[in-house]
Coordinates of C-alpha atoms (C1' of nucleotides) in Angstrom, one line a residue:
Chain A
M1 CA -30.5 18.0 1.2
K2 CA -31.0 14.5 2.1
S3 CA -29.7 11.3 0.7
T4 CA -30.1 11.5 -2.9
A5 CA -28.9 8.5 -4.9
I6 CA -28.1 5.2 -3.3
A7 CA -29.9 2.0 -4.8
L8 CA -27.0 -0.2 -5.7
Q9 CA -26.4 -3.9 -5.4
T10 CA -27.1 -5.2 -1.9
A11 CA -23.8 -6.4 -0.7
E12 CA -20.6 -8.5 -1.3
D13 CA -18.9 -10.8 0.6
S14 CA -15.8 -9.1 1.4
A15 CA -14.6 -5.8 3.0
D16 CA -16.5 -4.1 5.6
T17 CA -20.1 -3.8 4.8
G18 CA -21.3 -0.2 4.9
A19 CA -18.4 1.6 3.6
Q20 CA -18.5 -0.6 0.5
Q21 CA -22.0 0.9 -0.6
I22 CA -20.8 4.4 -0.1
R23 CA -17.6 3.6 -2.0
D24 CA -19.6 2.3 -5.0
A25 CA -22.2 5.2 -4.9
I26 CA -19.3 8.0 -4.9
R27 CA -17.4 5.8 -7.6
D28 CA -20.4 5.6 -9.9
A29 CA -21.1 9.4 -9.4
I30 CA -17.5 10.2 -10.2
V31 CA -17.4 7.7 -13.4
E32 CA -20.8 9.1 -14.8
R33 CA -19.3 12.7 -14.2
R34 CA -22.0 13.7 -11.7
L35 CA -19.1 14.7 -9.5
S36 CA -16.5 16.9 -11.2
P37 CA -12.9 16.5 -10.6
G38 CA -11.6 18.9 -7.7
T39 CA -15.0 18.6 -5.9
K40 CA -14.6 18.7 -2.1
L41 CA -15.6 15.5 -0.5
S42 CA -15.7 16.4 3.2
E43 CA -16.2 13.4 5.5
N44 CA -19.2 15.1 7.2
D45 CA -20.9 15.9 4.1
V46 CA -20.5 12.3 2.9
G47 CA -21.6 10.8 6.2
N48 CA -24.8 13.1 6.2
L49 CA -25.6 12.3 2.7
F50 CA -25.6 8.5 3.3
N51 CA -26.8 8.8 6.8
V52 CA -23.6 7.2 8.4
S53 CA -21.0 8.3 10.6
R54 CA -17.7 10.1 9.5
T55 CA -16.1 6.7 10.4
L56 CA -17.8 4.9 7.5
A57 CA -17.5 8.0 5.2
R58 CA -13.8 8.2 5.7
A59 CA -13.3 4.4 5.0
A60 CA -15.1 4.9 1.8
L61 CA -13.0 7.9 0.9
Q62 CA -9.8 6.1 1.8
A63 CA -10.9 3.3 -0.5
L64 CA -11.4 5.7 -3.5
S65 CA -8.2 7.1 -2.9
Y66 CA -6.4 3.8 -3.3
E67 CA -7.9 3.6 -6.6
G68 CA -6.8 7.1 -7.5
L69 CA -10.4 8.4 -8.1
V70 CA -9.9 10.6 -4.8
S71 CA -7.0 12.4 -3.4
V72 CA -6.9 13.0 0.1
E73 CA -4.5 15.7 1.4
K74 CA -3.6 15.6 5.1
N75 CA -5.7 17.7 7.2
R76 CA -7.3 19.3 4.3
G77 CA -9.8 16.8 3.1
A78 CA -10.9 14.5 0.3
F79 CA -11.4 15.9 -3.3
V80 CA -12.5 14.1 -6.4
A81 CA -9.1 13.5 -8.3
Y82 CA -7.9 16.1 -10.7
P83 CA -5.4 14.1 -12.7
S84 CA -2.3 16.0 -14.2
P85 CA -1.7 15.8 -18.0
E86 CA 1.2 13.6 -16.8
E87 CA -1.0 11.4 -15.0
A88 CA -3.4 11.2 -17.8
R89 CA -0.6 10.2 -20.3
Q90 CA 0.4 7.5 -17.7
I91 CA -3.1 6.2 -17.5
F92 CA -3.3 5.7 -21.2
A93 CA 0.1 4.3 -21.4
A94 CA -1.0 1.7 -18.9
R95 CA -3.9 1.0 -21.1
R96 CA -1.8 0.6 -24.1
L97 CA 0.5 -1.7 -22.2
V98 CA -2.2 -4.0 -20.8
E99 CA -5.2 -4.0 -23.1
P100 CA -3.6 -6.0 -26.0
G101 CA -2.6 -8.7 -23.7
I102 CA -6.0 -8.9 -22.1
L103 CA -7.7 -8.9 -25.4
R104 CA -5.4 -11.7 -26.6
E105 CA -6.3 -13.7 -23.5
A106 CA -10.0 -12.9 -23.7
A107 CA -10.0 -14.1 -27.4
A108 CA -8.5 -17.3 -26.5
R109 CA -11.2 -18.2 -24.1
I110 CA -14.4 -16.4 -25.4
T111 CA -17.3 -18.6 -25.8
P112 CA -20.1 -18.1 -28.5
S113 CA -22.4 -16.8 -25.7
Q114 CA -20.0 -14.3 -24.6
I115 CA -19.5 -13.0 -28.0
Q116 CA -23.3 -12.6 -28.1
H117 CA -23.1 -10.7 -24.9
L118 CA -20.4 -8.4 -26.3
K119 CA -22.6 -7.7 -29.3
Q120 CA -25.6 -7.1 -26.9
L121 CA -23.5 -4.3 -25.4
L122 CA -22.4 -2.9 -28.6
L123 CA -26.3 -2.7 -29.4
E124 CA -27.2 -0.9 -26.2
E125 CA -24.1 1.4 -26.7
G126 CA -25.5 2.3 -30.1
R127 CA -28.9 2.9 -29.1
L128 CA -27.7 5.3 -26.2
M129 CA -25.8 7.3 -28.9
G130 CA -29.0 8.0 -30.6
E131 CA -30.7 9.3 -27.5
R132 CA -30.6 12.7 -26.0
G133 CA -30.4 14.2 -22.4
Q134 CA -27.9 13.8 -19.5
T135 CA -29.0 10.4 -18.3
A136 CA -28.4 8.9 -21.8
R137 CA -25.0 10.7 -22.1
R138 CA -24.2 9.2 -18.6
A139 CA -25.3 5.7 -19.5
E140 CA -23.3 5.8 -22.8
I141 CA -20.2 6.7 -20.7
K142 CA -20.7 3.6 -18.6
A143 CA -21.6 1.4 -21.6
S144 CA -18.4 2.6 -23.4
G145 CA -16.1 1.7 -20.4
D146 CA -18.2 -1.6 -19.8
F147 CA -16.8 -2.9 -23.3
H148 CA -13.5 -2.7 -22.2
L149 CA -14.2 -4.1 -18.7
T150 CA -16.2 -7.0 -20.2
L151 CA -13.1 -8.0 -22.2
A152 CA -11.0 -8.0 -18.9
A153 CA -13.9 -10.1 -17.3
I154 CA -13.7 -12.5 -20.4
S155 CA -9.9 -12.8 -20.1
G156 CA -10.6 -14.7 -16.6
N157 CA -7.8 -13.0 -14.8
A158 CA -9.4 -11.4 -11.8
I159 CA -6.3 -9.4 -11.2
M160 CA -6.2 -7.8 -14.4
Q161 CA -9.9 -7.1 -14.2
R162 CA -9.6 -5.1 -11.2
F163 CA -6.7 -3.1 -12.6
M164 CA -9.0 -2.3 -15.6
D165 CA -11.6 -1.4 -13.3
E166 CA -9.3 1.2 -11.9
L167 CA -7.7 2.4 -15.3
V168 CA -11.2 2.8 -17.0
A169 CA -12.5 4.7 -14.1
R170 CA -9.6 7.1 -14.1
S171 CA -9.7 7.5 -17.9
S172 CA -13.3 8.7 -17.4
L173 CA -11.9 11.4 -15.2
V174 CA -9.2 12.3 -17.7
I175 CA -11.8 12.5 -20.4
A176 CA -14.0 14.7 -18.4
L177 CA -11.1 17.0 -17.7
Y178 CA -9.2 17.0 -21.0
G179 CA -11.8 15.8 -23.5
Q180 CA -12.3 18.2 -26.4
S181 CA -15.0 16.5 -28.6
T182 CA -18.6 16.8 -27.3
I183 CA -18.8 13.0 -28.4
S184 CA -18.2 11.6 -25.0
S185 CA -17.6 7.9 -26.0
C186 CA -15.3 8.2 -29.0
G187 CA -15.5 5.7 -31.7
H188 CA -18.4 3.3 -30.8
S189 CA -17.8 1.7 -34.1
E190 CA -14.2 0.9 -33.3
H191 CA -15.6 -1.3 -30.5
G192 CA -17.6 -3.2 -33.2
D193 CA -14.6 -3.6 -35.4
I194 CA -12.6 -5.2 -32.5
V195 CA -15.4 -7.8 -31.9
A196 CA -15.5 -8.6 -35.6
A197 CA -11.8 -9.1 -35.6
I198 CA -12.1 -11.4 -32.5
E199 CA -15.0 -13.3 -34.0
R200 CA -13.0 -14.2 -37.3
N201 CA -10.0 -14.9 -34.9
D202 CA -7.8 -12.3 -36.3
L203 CA -6.0 -11.6 -33.0
D204 CA -3.0 -9.3 -34.6
E205 CA -5.6 -7.3 -36.2
A206 CA -7.7 -7.1 -33.2
C207 CA -4.9 -5.9 -31.0
R208 CA -3.9 -3.4 -33.6
L209 CA -7.5 -2.0 -33.6
M210 CA -7.5 -2.0 -29.8
L211 CA -4.2 0.0 -29.9
H212 CA -5.6 2.4 -32.4
H213 CA -8.8 2.8 -30.5
I214 CA -6.9 3.8 -27.3
A215 CA -4.8 6.3 -29.3
H216 CA -8.0 7.6 -30.7
I217 CA -9.5 8.3 -27.2
E218 CA -6.1 9.9 -26.3
A219 CA -5.8 12.0 -29.4
D220 CA -9.2 13.7 -28.5
L221 CA -7.6 15.0 -25.3
D222 CA -6.0 18.4 -24.8
L223 CA -3.3 17.7 -22.3
R224 CA -1.7 21.2 -21.8
E225 CA -1.0 22.3 -18.5
R226 CA -3.7 24.2 -17.1
K227 CA -2.4 26.6 -14.3
S228 CA -5.6 26.2 -12.3
V229 CA -7.3 28.8 -14.1
G230 CA -9.9 29.6 -11.1
L231 CA -8.2 32.8 -10.3
K232 CA -8.1 36.3 -11.5
E233 CA -6.5 35.1 -14.7
A234 CA -10.0 34.0 -15.8
F235 CA -11.3 37.6 -15.5
E236 CA -8.1 39.4 -16.6
L237 CA -8.5 40.8 -20.3
Chain B
M1 CA 4.9 -8.1 23.9
K2 CA 5.7 -4.5 23.1
S3 CA 6.3 -3.0 19.8
T4 CA 9.0 -4.8 18.1
A5 CA 9.8 -3.8 14.6
I6 CA 8.8 -0.3 13.3
A7 CA 11.8 2.1 12.1
L8 CA 10.6 2.8 8.6
Q9 CA 10.7 5.9 6.6
T10 CA 9.4 8.9 8.3
A11 CA 6.4 9.8 6.3
E12 CA 4.7 10.4 2.9
D13 CA 2.5 13.3 1.8
S14 CA -0.7 11.6 1.2
A15 CA -3.0 9.1 3.0
D16 CA -3.7 9.4 6.7
T17 CA -0.4 9.7 8.6
G18 CA -0.3 6.9 11.2
A19 CA -1.9 4.0 9.5
Q20 CA 0.6 4.3 6.6
Q21 CA 3.3 3.3 8.7
I22 CA 1.5 0.3 10.2
R23 CA 0.6 -0.7 6.8
D24 CA 4.2 -0.7 5.6
A25 CA 5.5 -2.4 8.5
I26 CA 3.0 -5.3 8.2
R27 CA 3.6 -5.2 4.4
D28 CA 7.3 -5.8 5.0
A29 CA 6.8 -8.4 7.4
I30 CA 4.6 -10.5 5.0
V31 CA 6.7 -9.8 2.1
E32 CA 9.8 -11.1 4.0
R33 CA 7.8 -13.9 5.2
R34 CA 8.0 -13.2 9.0
L35 CA 4.2 -13.6 8.8
S36 CA 2.8 -16.7 7.3
P37 CA -0.3 -17.0 4.9
G38 CA -3.3 -17.3 7.0
T39 CA -2.1 -15.8 10.3
K40 CA -5.0 -14.0 12.0
L41 CA -4.3 -10.2 12.3
S42 CA -6.8 -9.1 14.9
E43 CA -7.5 -5.4 15.1
N44 CA -6.7 -5.4 18.8
D45 CA -3.5 -7.3 18.5
V46 CA -2.1 -4.9 15.6
G47 CA -3.3 -2.0 17.7
N48 CA -1.4 -3.0 20.8
L49 CA 1.8 -3.9 18.8
F50 CA 2.0 -0.5 17.3
N51 CA 0.4 1.3 20.4
V52 CA -2.3 2.8 18.4
S53 CA -6.0 2.4 18.6
R54 CA -8.2 -0.1 16.7
T55 CA -9.1 2.7 14.4
L56 CA -5.6 3.0 12.8
A57 CA -5.0 -0.9 13.0
R58 CA -8.2 -1.4 11.0
A59 CA -7.3 1.4 8.6
A60 CA -4.1 -0.4 7.9
L61 CA -5.6 -3.8 7.5
Q62 CA -8.3 -2.3 5.2
A63 CA -5.4 -0.7 3.0
L64 CA -3.6 -4.2 3.0
S65 CA -6.9 -5.9 1.7
Y66 CA -6.9 -3.6 -1.4
E67 CA -3.4 -4.8 -2.3
G68 CA -4.6 -8.4 -1.7
L69 CA -2.0 -9.0 1.0
V70 CA -4.5 -9.4 3.6
S71 CA -8.1 -10.7 3.3
V72 CA -10.7 -9.6 5.7
E73 CA -13.8 -11.7 6.3
K74 CA -16.8 -9.8 7.4
N75 CA -17.4 -10.1 11.3
R76 CA -14.5 -12.7 11.5
G77 CA -11.3 -10.7 11.1
A78 CA -8.3 -10.0 9.0
F79 CA -5.9 -12.7 7.9
V80 CA -2.6 -12.8 6.0
A81 CA -3.6 -13.6 2.6
Y82 CA -3.9 -17.3 1.6
P83 CA -3.8 -17.2 -2.3
S84 CA -5.5 -20.1 -4.1
P85 CA -3.6 -22.0 -6.8
E86 CA -5.7 -20.1 -9.2
E87 CA -4.9 -16.8 -7.7
A88 CA -1.1 -17.8 -7.9
R89 CA -1.6 -18.4 -11.6
Q90 CA -3.4 -15.2 -12.3
I91 CA -0.7 -13.3 -10.4
F92 CA 1.8 -14.9 -12.5
A93 CA -0.2 -14.5 -15.8
A94 CA -0.5 -10.8 -14.9
R95 CA 3.1 -10.4 -14.6
R96 CA 3.7 -12.1 -17.7
L97 CA 1.3 -9.8 -19.3
V98 CA 3.0 -6.5 -18.1
E99 CA 6.5 -6.9 -17.3
P100 CA 7.7 -7.2 -20.9
G101 CA 5.8 -3.9 -21.6
I102 CA 7.5 -2.4 -18.7
L103 CA 10.8 -3.6 -19.6
R104 CA 10.4 -2.2 -23.0
E105 CA 9.5 1.2 -21.6
A106 CA 12.3 1.2 -19.1
A107 CA 14.8 0.2 -21.7
A108 CA 13.8 3.2 -23.8
R109 CA 14.3 5.7 -20.9
I110 CA 17.3 4.1 -19.0
T111 CA 20.2 6.4 -18.3
P112 CA 23.8 5.0 -17.6
S113 CA 23.5 5.9 -14.1
Q114 CA 20.3 3.9 -13.8
I115 CA 22.0 1.0 -15.4
Q116 CA 24.8 1.3 -12.8
H117 CA 22.2 1.5 -10.1
L118 CA 20.7 -1.9 -11.4
K119 CA 24.1 -3.5 -11.5
Q120 CA 24.6 -2.4 -7.8
L121 CA 21.3 -4.3 -7.1
L122 CA 22.5 -7.4 -8.6
L123 CA 25.7 -7.3 -6.8
E124 CA 24.0 -6.9 -3.5
E125 CA 21.7 -9.7 -4.5
G126 CA 24.6 -11.8 -5.3
R127 CA 26.2 -11.0 -1.9
L128 CA 23.1 -11.8 0.1
M129 CA 22.9 -15.3 -1.9
G130 CA 26.3 -16.2 -0.3
E131 CA 25.3 -15.4 3.5
R132 CA 23.6 -17.7 5.8
G133 CA 20.9 -17.0 8.1
Q134 CA 17.4 -15.9 8.4
T135 CA 18.0 -12.1 8.1
A136 CA 20.2 -12.8 5.0
R137 CA 17.4 -14.8 3.5
R138 CA 14.8 -12.1 4.1
A139 CA 17.0 -9.6 2.6
E140 CA 17.7 -11.8 -0.4
I141 CA 13.9 -12.1 -0.9
K142 CA 13.6 -8.5 -0.9
A143 CA 16.3 -7.7 -3.2
S144 CA 15.0 -10.3 -5.7
G145 CA 11.7 -8.3 -5.8
D146 CA 13.5 -4.9 -5.8
F147 CA 15.0 -5.9 -9.2
H148 CA 11.5 -6.0 -10.9
L149 CA 10.5 -2.9 -8.9
T150 CA 13.4 -0.9 -10.0
L151 CA 12.7 -1.6 -13.5
A152 CA 9.1 -0.6 -13.1
A153 CA 10.5 2.6 -11.5
I154 CA 12.8 3.4 -14.4
S155 CA 9.9 2.9 -16.8
G156 CA 8.6 6.1 -15.3
N157 CA 5.1 5.2 -15.0
A158 CA 3.8 5.6 -11.7
I159 CA 0.7 3.7 -12.3
M160 CA 2.4 0.6 -13.5
Q161 CA 4.9 0.9 -10.6
R162 CA 2.2 0.7 -8.1
F163 CA 0.7 -2.1 -10.0
M164 CA 4.1 -4.1 -9.8
D165 CA 4.4 -3.3 -6.3
E166 CA 1.3 -5.3 -5.5
L167 CA 2.2 -8.0 -8.0
V168 CA 5.5 -8.7 -6.4
A169 CA 4.3 -8.6 -3.0
R170 CA 1.6 -11.2 -3.7
S171 CA 4.1 -13.2 -5.6
S172 CA 6.3 -13.4 -2.5
L173 CA 3.2 -14.9 -0.6
V174 CA 2.5 -17.5 -3.3
I175 CA 6.2 -18.5 -3.3
A176 CA 6.1 -18.8 0.5
L177 CA 3.0 -21.0 0.1
Y178 CA 3.8 -23.0 -2.9
G179 CA 7.5 -22.7 -3.5
Q180 CA 9.3 -26.0 -3.5
S181 CA 13.0 -25.2 -4.1
T182 CA 14.7 -24.0 -1.0
I183 CA 16.4 -21.5 -3.1
S184 CA 14.0 -18.7 -2.3
S185 CA 15.0 -16.3 -5.0
C186 CA 15.3 -18.2 -8.0
G187 CA 17.7 -17.4 -10.9
H188 CA 19.7 -14.5 -9.6
S189 CA 21.7 -15.0 -12.8
E190 CA 18.7 -14.4 -14.9
H191 CA 18.4 -10.9 -13.5
G192 CA 22.0 -10.5 -14.7
D193 CA 21.2 -11.7 -18.2
I194 CA 18.3 -9.2 -18.4
V195 CA 20.5 -6.2 -17.5
A196 CA 23.2 -7.4 -20.1
A197 CA 20.4 -7.6 -22.9
I198 CA 19.2 -4.2 -22.0
E199 CA 22.8 -2.9 -22.0
R200 CA 23.4 -4.1 -25.6
N201 CA 20.0 -2.8 -26.5
D202 CA 18.7 -6.0 -27.5
L203 CA 15.1 -5.5 -26.3
D204 CA 13.3 -8.5 -27.8
E205 CA 16.1 -10.8 -26.2
A206 CA 15.5 -8.9 -23.0
C207 CA 11.8 -9.6 -23.1
R208 CA 12.3 -13.0 -23.9
L209 CA 14.4 -13.6 -21.0
M210 CA 12.2 -11.7 -18.8
L211 CA 9.3 -14.1 -19.7
H212 CA 11.7 -17.1 -19.3
H213 CA 12.5 -15.7 -15.9
I214 CA 9.0 -15.5 -14.8
A215 CA 8.1 -19.1 -16.2
H216 CA 11.2 -20.2 -14.2
I217 CA 9.8 -18.8 -11.1
E218 CA 6.3 -20.3 -11.7
A219 CA 7.7 -23.6 -12.6
D220 CA 9.2 -24.0 -9.1
L221 CA 5.7 -23.8 -7.6
D222 CA 3.7 -26.9 -6.8
L223 CA 0.1 -25.4 -7.5
R224 CA -1.9 -28.3 -6.5
E225 CA -5.2 -27.9 -4.5
R226 CA -4.4 -28.3 -1.0
K227 CA -7.7 -29.0 0.9
S228 CA -6.9 -27.0 3.9
V229 CA -4.9 -29.8 5.4
G230 CA -5.0 -28.5 8.9
L231 CA -7.9 -31.2 9.8
K232 CA -7.9 -34.7 10.5
E233 CA -6.7 -35.9 7.1
A234 CA -3.2 -34.7 8.4
F235 CA -3.3 -37.4 11.0
E236 CA -5.3 -40.2 9.2
L237 CA -2.9 -42.9 8.1
Chain C
dG1 C1' -10.0 51.1 2.0
dT2 C1' -6.0 48.1 2.3
dG3 C1' -3.2 44.9 5.0
dC4 C1' -1.8 42.2 8.7
dA5 C1' -2.9 39.6 13.1
dA6 C1' -5.7 37.0 16.0
dA7 C1' -9.7 34.9 17.3
dA8 C1' -13.5 31.9 15.6
dT9 C1' -14.8 28.2 12.7
dA10 C1' -14.8 24.1 10.0
dT11 C1' -12.5 19.9 9.2
dC12 C1' -9.5 16.2 9.7
dG13 C1' -6.6 12.6 13.0
dT14 C1' -7.2 9.4 16.5
dA15 C1' -9.1 7.4 20.6
dT16 C1' -12.8 5.5 23.1
dA17 C1' -17.4 3.7 23.9
dC18 C1' -21.3 0.9 22.7
dA19 C1' -23.9 -2.5 19.7
dA20 C1' -23.8 -6.6 16.8
dT21 C1' -22.1 -10.8 15.6
dT22 C1' -19.3 -14.8 15.9
dT23 C1' -16.8 -18.2 18.5
dA24 C1' -15.8 -21.0 22.4
dG25 C1' -17.2 -23.1 26.7
dC26 C1' -20.8 -25.5 29.2
dC27 C1' -24.2 -28.5 30.5
dG28 C1' -28.1 -31.4 30.1
dT29 C1' -30.0 -34.9 27.2
dC30 C1' -30.2 -38.9 24.4
Chain D
dG1 C1' -19.6 -40.9 25.2
dA2 C1' -21.5 -37.9 21.5
dC3 C1' -24.6 -34.4 20.0
dG4 C1' -27.3 -30.0 20.4
dG5 C1' -28.6 -26.0 22.3
dC6 C1' -27.5 -22.1 25.6
dT7 C1' -24.7 -18.7 27.9
dA8 C1' -20.2 -15.9 28.1
dA9 C1' -16.4 -14.2 26.1
dA10 C1' -14.0 -12.4 22.4
dT11 C1' -13.9 -9.8 18.2
dT12 C1' -15.7 -6.9 14.7
dG13 C1' -18.9 -2.9 13.0
dT14 C1' -20.3 1.6 13.8
dA15 C1' -21.0 5.9 16.3
dT16 C1' -19.6 9.4 19.1
dA17 C1' -16.0 12.3 21.5
dC18 C1' -11.9 15.1 21.9
dG19 C1' -7.6 17.1 20.4
dA20 C1' -5.0 19.0 16.3
dT21 C1' -4.6 21.4 12.0
dA22 C1' -6.2 24.5 8.4
dT23 C1' -9.3 28.1 6.8
dT24 C1' -12.1 31.9 7.4
dT25 C1' -13.5 35.7 9.4
dT26 C1' -13.0 39.6 12.3
dG27 C1' -10.9 43.8 14.1
dC28 C1' -7.7 47.0 14.2
dA29 C1' -3.9 50.0 12.8
dC30 C1' -2.1 52.5 9.0

DNA sequence: GTGCAAAATATCGTATACAATTTAGCCGTC
DNA sequence: GACGGCTAAATTGTATACGATATTTTGCAC
């Protein structure tokens, strides 16, 4: 198997050049659920896949481990993160904690053209929901997260934006693991409601809706401890 | 110069072994202000200082760059971060955003022994304020941050705790750069007030005090744009 | 055929080596 | 004396190499 999916933006200004691209490519693959939780990411394989040395592969995996998307176990290797139910709860607790604040900040600074941009996103999201197929599903997942990330971007705080990046990405992992409903991106309409509340400047309501929205996503999860079923238990009985 | 200051905790379970120690050592040096913003951290020097190869030095610097304590510029090297006034504002905005929430969560779960622990910290902090000398000053800086970090730990959310780690460390950098008053750790008494409010279960007041406290720290900063004064301007006139 | 021990294999941890880029010094010209 | 370009030194970017640790396989005894 040769290098399959690269094709990302050219480059940023910071960080080491090569590793960044690999990092982003893997990150996208995880967020779009082409890579399942627990999948082993050996440095050799990653390096071969992107035609770089283990050095760069390793750097990329390290970077991903800082965001919690990959867990590296000493002398054993790197794996796509497999968040525990407790971790999942903490991720959503963190989102409940920060997203209302981000929303308030964003609403305070939002411009008409940015509102337009948000609506554009919503439209796109709705369109994807109608389509069929894996690619549409993946795009939909991404679009669903993009709504929250765009709000963070509008808030104008780069630090919170980066944090939300991490939280949204990890949320995607959690949903992949524990999500029940087939509807991957829950409550598209809820996004619309939030925008509407922002537009009529009803911040308290917007925050309430945001919290409701997050709770709604979380409610779709089945966070019972799974005892790594891959063993004989799966076949007994 | 040989290896000077190591002596940290032995090891953790995750991440690569060696780089972690170096990372922590440099991190401590930055937070305690033994390393000034803008100081160049060449991979060679770091490696020599800790008697490891550039590989590990590089990994440590990369890790620090993810926390925003070090900025690596492509093909130019790594430097102790020199946060811009805008960055400084965002750091404190982020703290105002998350710390009340963390405080509420912590207060809801806090046990008597943890309250005791907090008071212990306060005592230690007060003791250090009385002492003289660089080492006492450094310990005081660390203790001041530890109060906020302990609260995050008590909240029981590992994700928020890690985020606070980053925010507190970066705050230390900002204060080193833009702080005016000689009193490095402002408002020790404010920490005490917060604990008191928690103890009598007055959460709203505790949050109010926390926000006031953060604002107080920020008010001591002089966040005017400094046009990299290292040039001729410093000598003209 | 099952269970354990030991070699073989795969994979990670770290160091070293080489290529590419930037920075500093030098020299000649204007 | 100041400016511009050229060469040399220093520093980073990436690859390869070697030793250490974990995993799998093999072989043998029971």
